[in-house]
Short mmCIF file of C-alpha atoms in Angstrom, two decimals:
data_model
loop_
_atom_site.label_atom_id
_atom_site.label_comp_id
_atom_site.label_asym_id
_atom_site.label_seq_id
_atom_site.Cartn_x
_atom_site.Cartn_y
_atom_site.Cartn_z
CA LEU N 750 5.81 64.89 47.18
CA TYR N 751 2.43 66.03 45.84
CA TYR N 752 0.85 69.45 46.23
CA PHE N 753 -2.40 71.32 45.54
CA TRP N 754 -2.60 75.12 45.35
CA ASP N 755 -5.71 77.07 44.31
CA GLY N 756 -4.66 80.50 45.55
CA GLY N 757 -6.30 79.94 48.91
CA ARG N 758 -5.44 76.43 50.09
CA PHE N 759 -1.96 74.91 49.95
CA LEU N 760 -2.03 71.16 50.57
CA PHE N 761 0.90 68.78 50.31
CA SER N 762 1.57 65.14 51.09
CA SER N 763 3.62 62.14 50.03
CA GLU N 764 0.34 60.52 48.90
CA ILE N 765 -2.41 61.87 46.66
CA LYS N 766 -5.09 60.19 48.77
CA ALA N 767 -4.22 62.44 51.74
CA ILE N 768 -4.82 65.57 49.61
CA LEU N 769 -8.16 64.15 48.45
CA GLU N 770 -9.30 64.08 52.11
CA HIS N 771 -9.61 67.89 51.89
CA ALA N 772 -12.62 68.31 49.57
CA VAL N 773 -10.47 68.61 46.45
CA SER N 774 -12.47 67.93 43.27
CA ARG N 775 -11.67 64.54 41.76
CA ILE N 776 -11.47 65.63 38.14
CA LEU N 777 -9.44 63.67 35.58
CA ASN N 778 -6.51 65.59 34.12
CA ARG N 779 -7.02 64.68 30.45
CA GLU N 780 -3.54 65.82 29.44
CA ALA N 781 -2.01 63.52 32.09
CA PHE N 782 -4.27 60.67 30.96
CA HIS N 783 -3.08 61.07 27.36
CA TYR N 784 0.56 61.05 28.44
CA TYR N 785 -0.17 57.98 30.59
CA VAL N 786 -1.61 55.91 27.75
CA ARG N 787 1.33 57.01 25.56
CA ALA N 788 4.22 56.57 28.03
CA LEU N 789 2.53 54.11 30.46
CA TYR N 790 3.26 56.46 33.37
CA VAL N 791 2.43 60.10 34.21
CA PRO N 792 5.47 62.39 33.82
CA GLU N 793 6.31 65.14 36.31
CA PRO N 794 4.81 67.59 37.19
CA LEU N 795 1.41 66.15 36.23
CA THR N 796 -0.79 63.66 38.04
CA MET N 797 -4.05 62.06 36.93
CA PHE N 798 -5.92 64.55 39.15
CA HIS N 799 -6.66 68.05 37.89
CA GLY N 800 -5.02 70.59 40.21
CA ILE N 801 -2.71 68.10 41.99
CA TYR N 802 0.95 68.12 40.91
CA LYS N 803 4.15 66.26 41.61
CA PHE N 804 6.64 68.60 43.22
CA PRO N 805 9.57 68.87 40.78
CA ALA N 806 12.81 67.11 41.72
CA GLY N 807 15.80 69.19 42.83
CA SER N 808 13.61 72.20 43.58
CA THR N 809 12.46 74.45 46.39
CA ALA N 810 9.25 76.45 46.70
CA THR N 811 8.34 79.64 48.50
CA LEU N 812 4.72 80.51 49.24
CA ARG N 813 4.30 84.21 49.92
CA GLY N 814 0.80 85.67 49.95
CA THR N 815 -0.91 84.26 46.88
CA THR N 816 2.29 83.52 44.98
CA LEU N 817 3.86 80.05 44.91
CA ALA N 818 7.36 80.34 43.40
CA ILE N 819 9.16 77.10 42.49
CA LYS N 820 12.89 77.33 41.84
CA LYS N 821 15.31 74.62 40.69
CA TYR N 822 18.35 74.42 42.98
CA TRP N 823 20.14 71.37 41.57
CA ASP N 824 20.62 69.72 38.20
CA ALA N 825 23.05 67.12 36.93
CA PRO N 826 26.27 69.09 36.34
CA GLY N 827 28.24 68.61 33.14
CA GLU N 828 31.44 66.72 33.94
CA GLU N 829 34.72 66.58 32.03
CA LYS N 830 35.11 63.27 30.24
CA TYR N 831 37.34 60.53 31.65
CA THR N 832 40.49 60.21 29.53
CA GLY N 833 41.85 56.88 30.77
CA GLY N 834 41.17 53.38 29.48
CA VAL N 835 38.10 51.28 30.21
CA GLU N 836 39.94 48.90 32.59
CA ASP N 837 41.19 51.75 34.78
CA ALA N 838 37.73 53.33 34.69
CA ALA N 839 36.18 50.01 35.79
CA LYS N 840 38.53 49.84 38.80
CA LYS N 841 37.62 53.40 39.73
CA LEU N 842 33.92 52.62 39.30
CA ARG N 843 34.21 49.64 41.66
CA THR N 844 35.68 51.95 44.32
CA VAL N 845 32.94 54.56 43.79
CA VAL N 846 30.15 51.94 43.99
CA ASP N 847 31.71 50.30 47.06
CA SER N 848 31.78 53.69 48.81
CA ALA N 849 28.14 54.36 47.90
CA VAL N 850 27.04 50.96 49.20
CA GLU N 851 29.01 51.43 52.41
CA ARG N 852 27.30 54.80 52.99
CA GLN N 853 23.87 53.35 52.35
CA LEU N 854 24.44 50.40 54.69
CA ILE N 855 24.27 52.76 57.66
CA SER N 856 21.05 51.87 59.47
CA ASP N 857 19.83 51.26 63.01
CA ARG N 858 17.22 48.83 61.65
CA PRO N 859 17.61 45.33 60.09
CA LEU N 860 18.92 45.59 56.54
CA GLY N 861 18.93 43.37 53.43
CA VAL N 862 19.31 43.30 49.65
CA TYR N 863 16.71 42.78 46.92
CA LEU N 864 18.39 40.23 44.67
CA SER N 865 16.84 39.79 41.23
CA GLY N 866 19.58 37.69 39.65
CA GLY N 867 20.55 40.50 37.26
CA ILE N 868 23.94 42.18 37.11
CA ASP N 869 22.90 45.36 38.95
CA SER N 870 21.61 43.80 42.18
CA SER N 871 24.47 41.26 42.04
CA ILE N 872 26.98 44.14 41.94
CA VAL N 873 25.30 45.68 44.99
CA LEU N 874 25.54 42.34 46.83
CA ASP N 875 29.19 42.02 45.79
CA SER N 876 29.91 45.41 47.37
CA VAL N 877 27.91 44.54 50.49
CA SER N 878 29.96 41.34 50.90
CA ARG N 879 33.10 43.48 51.33
CA CYS N 880 31.46 45.46 54.15
CA ARG N 881 29.43 42.80 55.96
CA ASN N 882 30.16 39.20 56.85
CA THR N 883 26.62 38.19 56.05
CA ILE N 884 23.42 39.80 54.78
CA ASP N 885 19.82 38.79 54.15
CA THR N 886 18.79 38.70 50.48
CA PHE N 887 15.25 38.54 49.11
CA SER N 888 13.90 37.30 45.77
CA VAL N 889 10.45 36.79 44.29
CA GLY N 890 9.55 34.14 41.71
CA PHE N 891 6.37 32.93 40.03
CA ASP N 892 4.32 29.90 41.01
CA LEU N 893 3.03 28.85 37.59
CA PRO N 894 1.14 25.64 36.74
CA GLU N 895 3.02 24.75 33.55
CA THR N 896 6.57 23.44 34.08
CA GLU N 897 7.81 25.08 30.86
CA GLU N 898 6.39 28.49 31.88
CA ARG N 899 7.69 28.09 35.42
CA GLU N 900 11.23 27.55 34.15
CA LYS N 901 11.01 30.35 31.57
CA PHE N 902 9.83 33.04 33.98
CA ASN N 903 12.02 31.96 36.92
CA GLN N 904 15.46 31.94 35.30
CA ASP N 905 16.54 35.09 37.16
CA PHE N 906 14.97 33.72 40.36
CA HIS N 907 17.19 30.62 40.17
CA LEU N 908 20.23 32.73 39.26
CA ALA N 909 19.63 34.90 42.33
CA ARG N 910 19.65 31.78 44.50
CA ARG N 911 23.06 30.73 43.10
CA THR N 912 24.43 34.27 43.47
CA ALA N 913 23.32 34.47 47.11
CA LYS N 914 24.94 31.10 47.79
CA HIS N 915 28.19 32.28 46.18
CA TYR N 916 28.35 35.23 48.58
CA GLY N 917 27.18 33.27 51.63
CA ALA N 918 24.05 35.38 52.06
CA ARG N 919 21.02 34.27 54.05
CA HIS N 920 18.67 33.94 51.10
CA HIS N 921 14.88 34.19 51.40
CA GLU N 922 12.51 33.32 48.56
CA VAL N 923 8.80 33.82 47.98
CA LEU N 924 6.63 32.65 45.07
CA LEU N 925 3.74 34.68 43.68
CA SER N 926 0.80 32.66 42.34
CA ALA N 927 -2.13 33.84 40.21
CA ASP N 928 -4.38 33.68 43.29
CA ASP N 929 -1.88 35.75 45.28
CA ALA N 930 -1.76 38.35 42.49
CA LEU N 931 -5.55 38.63 42.48
CA ALA N 932 -5.64 38.98 46.26
CA ILE N 933 -3.16 41.91 46.34
CA LEU N 934 -4.30 43.71 43.16
CA GLU N 935 -6.65 46.21 44.84
CA LYS N 936 -4.18 46.89 47.67
CA SER N 937 -1.37 47.69 45.24
CA VAL N 938 -3.63 50.00 43.17
CA TRP N 939 -4.65 51.84 46.37
CA HIS N 940 -1.01 52.41 47.35
CA LEU N 941 0.00 53.58 43.85
CA ASP N 942 -2.42 56.56 43.94
CA GLU N 943 -2.41 56.70 40.13
CA PRO N 944 -1.74 53.99 37.55
CA ILE N 945 1.69 52.79 36.45
CA ALA N 946 1.43 50.19 33.67
CA ASN N 947 4.22 47.92 34.86
CA PRO N 948 3.34 44.29 35.63
CA THR N 949 6.21 44.06 38.17
CA THR N 950 4.10 46.22 40.50
CA LEU N 951 2.48 43.10 41.98
CA PRO N 952 5.66 41.07 42.63
CA MET N 953 7.30 44.21 44.12
CA PHE N 954 4.36 44.65 46.52
CA TYR N 955 4.46 40.95 47.44
CA LEU N 956 8.25 40.93 47.91
CA ALA N 957 8.19 43.94 50.24
CA GLU N 958 5.46 42.35 52.35
CA PHE N 959 7.63 39.22 52.58
CA ALA N 960 10.93 41.06 53.23
CA LYS N 961 9.42 43.14 56.06
CA LYS N 962 9.52 40.06 58.30
CA LYS N 963 13.33 40.23 58.26
CA ALA N 964 14.36 43.77 57.19
CA ASP N 965 13.17 47.37 57.39
CA VAL N 966 15.74 48.68 54.89
CA VAL N 967 16.81 47.02 51.64
CA LEU N 968 19.35 47.93 48.97
CA GLY N 969 18.32 47.42 45.34
CA GLY N 970 19.98 47.57 41.93
CA ASP N 971 17.57 50.09 40.38
CA GLY N 972 19.08 52.70 38.07
CA GLY N 973 21.98 50.69 36.67
CA ASP N 974 20.39 50.49 33.21
CA GLU N 975 19.70 54.21 32.93
CA VAL N 976 23.07 55.34 34.31
CA PHE N 977 25.28 52.80 32.53
CA GLY N 978 23.42 52.10 29.28
CA GLY N 979 21.73 48.79 29.97
CA TYR N 980 18.65 48.91 27.75
CA LYS N 981 18.42 47.41 24.28
CA ARG N 982 16.89 50.68 23.06
CA TYR N 983 20.20 52.49 23.62
CA GLN N 984 21.99 49.85 21.59
CA LEU N 985 19.48 50.08 18.73
CA SER N 986 19.75 53.87 18.79
CA ARG N 987 23.53 53.56 18.45
CA VAL N 988 22.98 51.37 15.39
CA ALA N 989 20.71 54.06 13.90
CA SER N 990 23.26 56.79 14.64
CA TYR N 991 26.05 54.89 12.91
CA TYR N 992 23.77 53.98 9.99
CA GLN N 993 22.86 57.61 9.38
CA LYS N 994 26.50 58.65 9.66
CA ILE N 995 28.00 56.19 7.20
CA MET N 996 25.15 55.51 4.75
CA PRO N 997 24.66 57.98 1.83
CA ILE N 998 21.31 59.82 1.96
CA THR N 999 20.17 58.55 -1.46
CA PHE N 1000 20.81 54.95 -0.44
CA ARG N 1001 19.03 55.51 2.88
CA HIS N 1002 16.03 56.91 0.98
CA PHE N 1003 15.94 53.81 -1.24
CA LEU N 1004 16.15 51.44 1.76
CA SER N 1005 13.43 53.33 3.66
CA TYR N 1006 10.78 51.37 1.74
CA ASN N 1007 11.63 48.57 4.18
CA GLU N 1008 10.11 49.20 7.62
CA ARG N 1009 13.24 48.16 9.55
CA PHE N 1010 15.47 50.51 7.55
CA ARG N 1011 12.84 53.24 7.84
CA LYS N 1012 13.20 53.08 11.63
CA LEU N 1013 16.97 53.46 11.27
CA ASN N 1014 16.28 56.75 9.45
CA VAL N 1015 14.42 58.35 12.39
CA PRO N 1016 16.46 61.45 13.32
CA ALA N 1017 18.12 61.92 16.69
CA GLY N 1018 15.76 63.86 18.97
CA VAL N 1019 12.32 63.45 20.42
CA GLU N 1020 11.13 61.53 17.32
CA ARG N 1021 13.61 58.73 18.02
CA TYR N 1022 12.83 58.81 21.74
CA ALA N 1023 9.14 58.44 20.87
CA LEU N 1024 9.90 55.49 18.58
CA PHE N 1025 11.19 53.49 21.54
CA MET N 1026 9.20 54.92 24.46
CA PHE N 1027 5.65 55.79 23.38
CA GLN N 1028 2.64 53.70 22.35
CA LYS N 1029 1.54 54.14 18.73
CA ASP N 1030 -1.77 55.49 17.42
CA ASP N 1031 -2.92 52.23 15.86
CA ILE N 1032 -2.65 50.49 19.23
CA LEU N 1033 -4.26 53.25 21.31
CA ARG N 1034 -7.20 53.85 19.01
CA ARG N 1035 -8.42 50.31 19.63
CA ALA N 1036 -9.16 51.29 23.23
CA VAL N 1037 -9.10 55.09 23.63
CA GLN N 1038 -11.38 57.71 22.06
CA ASN N 1039 -9.74 60.41 19.94
CA GLU N 1040 -10.70 63.20 22.37
CA PHE N 1041 -8.25 61.68 24.87
CA LEU N 1042 -5.43 61.66 22.28
CA ARG N 1043 -5.40 65.33 21.33
CA PHE N 1044 -2.36 66.33 23.43
CA ASP N 1045 1.14 66.22 21.93
CA ILE N 1046 3.42 64.14 24.16
CA ASN N 1047 6.30 64.69 21.72
CA ASP N 1048 6.06 68.43 22.31
CA PHE N 1049 5.98 67.90 26.10
CA PHE N 1050 9.17 65.80 26.05
CA ARG N 1051 10.83 68.06 23.46
CA LYS N 1052 10.49 71.04 25.79
CA GLN N 1053 11.69 69.02 28.77
CA PHE N 1054 14.67 67.16 27.31
CA PHE N 1055 15.30 67.75 23.61
CA SER N 1056 14.87 71.49 23.01
CA VAL N 1057 18.62 71.90 22.47
CA LEU N 1058 20.55 69.08 20.82
CA ASP N 1059 24.21 69.67 21.63
CA ALA N 1060 27.33 67.99 20.26
CA ARG N 1061 27.00 64.98 22.57
CA PRO N 1062 26.01 61.60 21.10
CA PHE N 1063 22.23 61.36 21.10
CA GLU N 1064 22.28 58.23 23.29
CA GLU N 1065 23.70 60.26 26.20
CA ARG N 1066 20.70 62.58 25.97
CA PHE N 1067 18.42 59.51 25.63
CA MET N 1068 19.79 58.06 28.87
CA GLU N 1069 19.53 61.44 30.56
CA ALA N 1070 15.84 61.73 29.65
CA ASP N 1071 15.22 58.22 30.98
CA LEU N 1072 17.06 59.06 34.19
CA GLN N 1073 15.03 62.22 34.76
CA SER N 1074 11.61 60.93 33.67
CA TRP N 1075 11.19 57.19 33.14
CA LEU N 1076 13.37 56.16 36.10
CA ARG N 1077 11.98 58.76 38.46
CA ASP N 1078 8.27 58.78 37.60
CA GLU N 1079 7.84 55.13 36.64
CA SER N 1080 10.49 52.83 38.14
CA PHE N 1081 11.31 54.64 41.39
CA MET N 1082 7.70 55.68 41.92
CA MET N 1083 6.57 52.07 41.66
CA THR N 1084 9.39 50.65 43.81
CA ASP N 1085 8.97 53.27 46.53
CA LYS N 1086 5.19 52.98 46.79
CA MET N 1087 5.12 49.19 46.69
CA SER N 1088 7.84 48.91 49.36
CA MET N 1089 6.51 51.67 51.62
CA ALA N 1090 3.14 49.92 51.56
CA SER N 1091 4.86 47.51 53.97
CA ALA N 1092 7.06 50.22 55.59
CA VAL N 1093 10.19 48.97 53.82
CA GLU N 1094 12.71 51.61 52.76
CA VAL N 1095 14.48 50.85 49.47
CA ARG N 1096 17.88 52.47 48.89
CA VAL N 1097 19.48 52.63 45.45
CA PRO N 1098 23.30 52.95 45.55
CA LEU N 1099 23.75 52.80 41.75
CA VAL N 1100 22.16 56.26 41.53
CA ASP N 1101 24.04 57.63 44.52
CA LEU N 1102 25.12 61.19 43.68
CA GLU N 1103 28.83 60.29 43.49
CA VAL N 1104 28.14 57.25 41.29
CA VAL N 1105 26.07 59.34 38.86
CA ARG N 1106 28.71 62.08 38.81
CA PHE N 1107 31.42 59.57 37.93
CA ALA N 1108 29.19 57.87 35.33
CA GLU N 1109 28.70 61.23 33.62
CA THR N 1110 32.46 61.49 33.07
CA LEU N 1111 32.57 58.16 31.22
CA PRO N 1112 32.52 58.25 27.42
CA LEU N 1113 29.53 56.60 25.77
CA GLN N 1114 31.62 53.76 24.35
CA PHE N 1115 32.28 52.57 27.92
CA LYS N 1116 28.54 52.03 28.36
CA VAL N 1117 26.86 51.03 25.12
CA SER N 1118 27.88 50.14 21.57
CA PRO N 1119 26.02 48.74 18.53
CA PHE N 1120 27.02 45.29 19.82
CA ASN N 1121 26.71 45.46 23.60
CA THR N 1122 25.10 47.22 26.58
CA LYS N 1123 26.22 48.15 30.10
CA ILE N 1124 29.82 47.48 29.06
CA ILE N 1125 31.70 48.89 32.07
CA LEU N 1126 29.44 47.20 34.62
#
């Protein structure tokens, strides 16, 4: 939800382009642009347009006279940690995910599953198979001229086909070619409203257009990485945390002459988050003038997510920041806009409220270690 408020006009819409129909000045928000080139998406509450904002998640607003008061009504509650073993927790998680999938299968319109071939969407299909005798699944692959490239970039596509066959799903496939990508580029940009630098934007747009022929609602596996520790960056951060804990400071100082070891010395907090999540100066200055790089994205994220570092392992806070910023403003934003361009509703059971609540009770070692990711899934 976007809004514009100048003390006289209050405009709101699910798309920026609708607000721009009302003689709102199209001025670039330079702070948002800087954060975009750093993070490759625009974090809430900013947009690329000066004076237009994303309405903050979990909030309400009251407009009275000339005062717009925004108040947060919900935040992720702190949960007591699960004290059982990982096998018992995994059984409980299966039950919680099955319940979430069953709730999200309620629809009076045709329904399907986006199947990427990865573990998250496969888990969703596994749960669906216990509720439905059959289901339509949809996958997108790449029509590439070179056989070697075609095999390399379509490994998950082929895995999705085998997974669908295993569960007896009615599987539907579509291939995106370079010509197709060129043909849909402007359409996808128009539906995005503001840029998101993720190349999967085009296949997501193409897949939704294809899936619409069979389904109006689809379930996807989005959110599994952020909730259950699926990214390599969490694993590497765990390595850094252990390294700093067990290695004497003098030895760490000596090893810091090596760039790899120097990265292991980055302290827990926004500096380490920036190491993994933000583009570096030497890259940006090749393309962007200094006047666009004068805002401090580290300070923005510090205030949002890292102002108080509590006793929790840093990786839990890392995942929390991803869940509340990266997932919401980059991944979900892209998925929602590219699917709704074809009037397809995407539902995401792995970030169902009950699933997230249970995930918060799980100790970090059930999710990510220096040797593995997404352990409990």
